[in-house]
Amino acid sequence: MRTVGQPVQKKDAMSLVTGKPVFTEDLQTGDCLVVKVLRSPHANAWVRSVRTDAAKKVPGIEAIYTWEDVPDKRFTMAGQTYPEPSPYDRLILDRHVRYVGDPVAIVAGGNEACVDRALRILKVEYEVLPAVLDFRSAKDNEVLVHPEENWRALCPVGADNKRNLCACGESHEGDVDKVLKECDVVVEGTYHTRANQQAMMETFRTVCYMDTYGRLNVLSSTQIVFHVRRILSNALDIPKSKIRVFKPRIGGGFGAKQTVVAEVFPAFVTWMTGKPSKMIFTREESQTASTPRHEMQVSVRVGAMKNGRIRAIDVHTLSNTGAYGEHGPTTVGLSGHKSIPLYGSLDAHRFSYEVVYTNVMSAGAYRGYGATQGIFAVESAVNELAGKLHMDPVALRDLNMVREGQIMPAYYGEQSNSCALNRCLAKAADMIGWKEKYPCRDMGNNKVRSVGVAMGMQGSGISGVDVGSAAIKLNDDGSYTLSIAAADMGTGCDTILAQMAAECMECSVDEITVTGADTDTSPYDSGSYASSTTYITGRAVEKACRKLQQRILEEGARMLECSTEALEFGGGRVKHLSDGREVTLEQVAFSSMCGSSTALQAVESNSSPVSPPPFMAGMVEIELDKETGHVEILDYAAVVDCGTVVNPNLARVQVEGGLVQGIGMALYENIQYTEKGQLLNNSFMQYKVPTRLDMGKLRVEFESSYEPTGPFGAKSIGEIVINTPSPALAHAIANATGIWFKELPITSEKIAMGLLEKERK
């Protein structure tokens, strides 16, 4: 292939590295009203009154809105395909505030100084209510997070707001309890992962204005333009036809921008005042009033025979959705459905879950989307099982892992038609020097070097749900314009889709101009999430290109006065197979402008009934100081099967970025609340994210399979890459200390105290 599989430079690379004005705030139109919200200081309270008279007198203040001014119509901020599985449990402003940071009032003014002053002098009377902060005690608690009668769920997800249940369910195959009783060794464990912030460089931000036709235009740093339009229509109670949503370059999302965190408030201000407005989240707001990863408690039982054959896996997940249900019913499913299928020859398996409301910040989408939490638990349990069986954990996995051609357990009956997981594991072991280094080596001076291993999987879009679309047209100079609504968040999807189009149209990537995402001009696309863009939208690009080729041949046949069967398309021209006559694409384009009824443009959509998983093996070598508990990462070997690698450079940086986030989740990142529900980690001074200096050596390789349902054999890569660091690091730390840490993050303090307690025993 000429372009697919090549390390093509990102199409927006030079604009980004040279600091061109490409982001939301760079592109704001005219003088925008500054929009901010007053946030609740209480975890659970009833707003008795908001005195706005003094604040409205501040010079420059345009408007102040409270619950009395907004539609009494509940909606969800989750950017999901309709009907959304997430319940309709929000108002733009609600008298009942449910976490510290919940909006109480919207203030809009001519500049930031006057808005800040007005916020300070707003007077709010609260009736403080008891709060439920521990998600383990939330179900059937006497304190109800959502007692309102107009709460509603559009999908049957096992929700009951009068029990603090956002969702619940169970799936199983075989008699798990019976098979576990027959096993020689059973490992049981309960694993706790805390919420994590996406911590993208560009915070949430939106600019709004009214156009010539009286329509609300929303320029936002979002992954989901079409979902934003629907959500704003629901929240503002106005027709979708009155709303246009489009995006600029995005400075990172990682799932955070799959939720309409910032868009509702400036949209409401502009709709009410008719004036342009903008809302720019501070870093503190992004930390305290956003949508971090769901905190989960995952209980696992894994049973095996003495020969190492794993026969049964039982997983139960308790998930904390926080004050609102965005993504609550959907993230939890991946904790079981993306961990159990790693093991392909089970006699029985069971996955059950409960998602509960609490009075803390609402959770949401984050790279890995629930699989990360489940894989930490299951892979940690398998590593502990290997120890009890006195088996090498790599050999145990090689004996039990899912292989190509198998029906994957707990994965909706799908068959694994592209799986190089066995080769990934073998290559990672070779890269890290597993046989020589496992389990640990005493380096003297209280230093121990050890290794750990984990496998992971994800999906490629949501089977039977996600829709990707592409429109491609021939320009009059023989180049092409590709229009998409998938959102490039820095991942390079604009470039990857352009590579696919260039491969199909037999031209260079430079001859493909990519536009979007814009609800007015782009074909419908579910958006960039669930690792769907390369696999789902990529196939739409393929289909659109084939259709456009046929139309170009039809126009060429008209010009050369022959049948389309007599022509071939190739490399910038249409050529007659027998007599050698040809016309260039530029000539074809000009011909279509006069007397032609053939539109040299094609639009195609694509959905898939399956979601072929990418696979990954990760191995880490650490040096642990037994005196201080400090963990230094020396080497991380990651080998990924994402089908055909469309762009090796972009794929490699995706893996490296995901590893860094996974390492942060494992060792550093820790959201903590006070006993009154106030978040302690409201800046990067308190919320520790790793830097490049904390990473050691990151080495990435690929073991490609060929996915027959994917474009050019490709699968996804965006999310799989975050899933192995937590269990691999927990394993390495256990090999160094003899202690299994089952709660993240595994900080130096925890390790040091654990070793001290072990010595005392």
mmCIF file of C-alpha atoms in Angstrom, residues 75-90 166 222 224 226-232 234 255-261 263-264 291 294 321 324-331 362-365 369 526 529:
data_model
loop_
_atom_site.group_PDB
_atom_site.id
_atom_site.type_symbol
_atom_site.label_atom_id
_atom_site.label_comp_id
_atom_site.label_asym_id
_atom_site.label_seq_id
_atom_site.Cartn_x
_atom_site.Cartn_y
_atom_site.Cartn_z
ATOM 1 C CA PHE A 75 -31.947 15.948 30.236
ATOM 2 C CA THR A 76 -28.591 14.174 30.240
ATOM 3 C CA MET A 77 -25.243 15.701 29.378
ATOM 4 C CA ALA A 78 -23.864 12.349 28.171
ATOM 5 C CA GLY A 79 -22.953 12.407 24.494
ATOM 6 C CA GLN A 80 -24.442 9.065 23.463
ATOM 7 C CA THR A 81 -26.498 7.798 20.568
ATOM 8 C CA TYR A 82 -30.235 8.326 21.046
ATOM 9 C CA PRO A 83 -32.013 7.045 23.040
ATOM 10 C CA GLU A 84 -29.306 7.615 25.600
ATOM 11 C CA PRO A 85 -28.800 4.834 28.164
ATOM 12 C CA SER A 86 -27.934 7.533 30.698
ATOM 13 C CA PRO A 87 -30.966 8.795 32.648
ATOM 14 C CA TYR A 88 -32.501 12.238 32.221
ATOM 15 C CA ASP A 89 -31.649 13.587 35.672
ATOM 16 C CA ARG A 90 -30.340 17.144 35.123
ATOM 17 C CA CYS A 166 -28.477 4.383 38.199
ATOM 18 C CA THR A 222 -16.096 18.746 21.818
ATOM 19 C CA ILE A 224 -19.539 14.927 19.702
ATOM 20 C CA PHE A 226 -24.264 16.012 16.734
ATOM 21 C CA HIS A 227 -24.900 14.875 20.298
ATOM 22 C CA VAL A 228 -24.202 18.398 21.592
ATOM 23 C CA ARG A 229 -26.881 19.712 19.243
ATOM 24 C CA ARG A 230 -29.447 17.228 20.546
ATOM 25 C CA ILE A 231 -28.533 17.838 24.191
ATOM 26 C CA LEU A 232 -28.778 21.613 23.808
ATOM 27 C CA ASN A 234 -33.379 19.155 25.026
ATOM 28 C CA GLY A 255 -13.436 11.182 26.900
ATOM 29 C CA ALA A 256 -14.004 14.282 29.041
ATOM 30 C CA LYS A 257 -15.417 16.108 26.031
ATOM 31 C CA GLN A 258 -17.929 13.355 25.334
ATOM 32 C CA THR A 259 -20.041 15.083 27.974
ATOM 33 C CA VAL A 260 -21.604 18.534 27.518
ATOM 34 C CA VAL A 261 -19.828 20.046 30.501
ATOM 35 C CA GLU A 263 -21.796 24.135 26.376
ATOM 36 C CA VAL A 264 -25.178 24.492 28.087
ATOM 37 C CA THR A 291 -16.623 14.254 34.650
ATOM 38 C CA HIS A 294 -15.877 6.257 37.553
ATOM 39 C CA THR A 321 -21.638 7.558 39.053
ATOM 40 C CA TYR A 324 -25.625 12.475 37.940
ATOM 41 C CA GLY A 325 -25.836 9.450 35.686
ATOM 42 C CA GLU A 326 -23.758 10.501 32.679
ATOM 43 C CA HIS A 327 -22.222 7.306 31.248
ATOM 44 C CA GLY A 328 -23.043 5.412 34.451
ATOM 45 C CA PRO A 329 -25.054 2.590 32.834
ATOM 46 C CA THR A 330 -22.522 2.106 30.011
ATOM 47 C CA THR A 331 -19.016 2.358 31.511
ATOM 48 C CA SER A 362 -20.572 13.300 38.488
ATOM 49 C CA ALA A 363 -18.373 10.774 36.689
ATOM 50 C CA GLY A 364 -18.151 10.331 32.932
ATOM 51 C CA ALA A 365 -16.173 8.951 30.032
ATOM 52 C CA TYR A 369 -14.228 3.535 29.730
ATOM 53 C CA SER A 526 -21.772 9.432 16.310
ATOM 54 C CA TYR A 529 -15.436 7.918 21.286
#
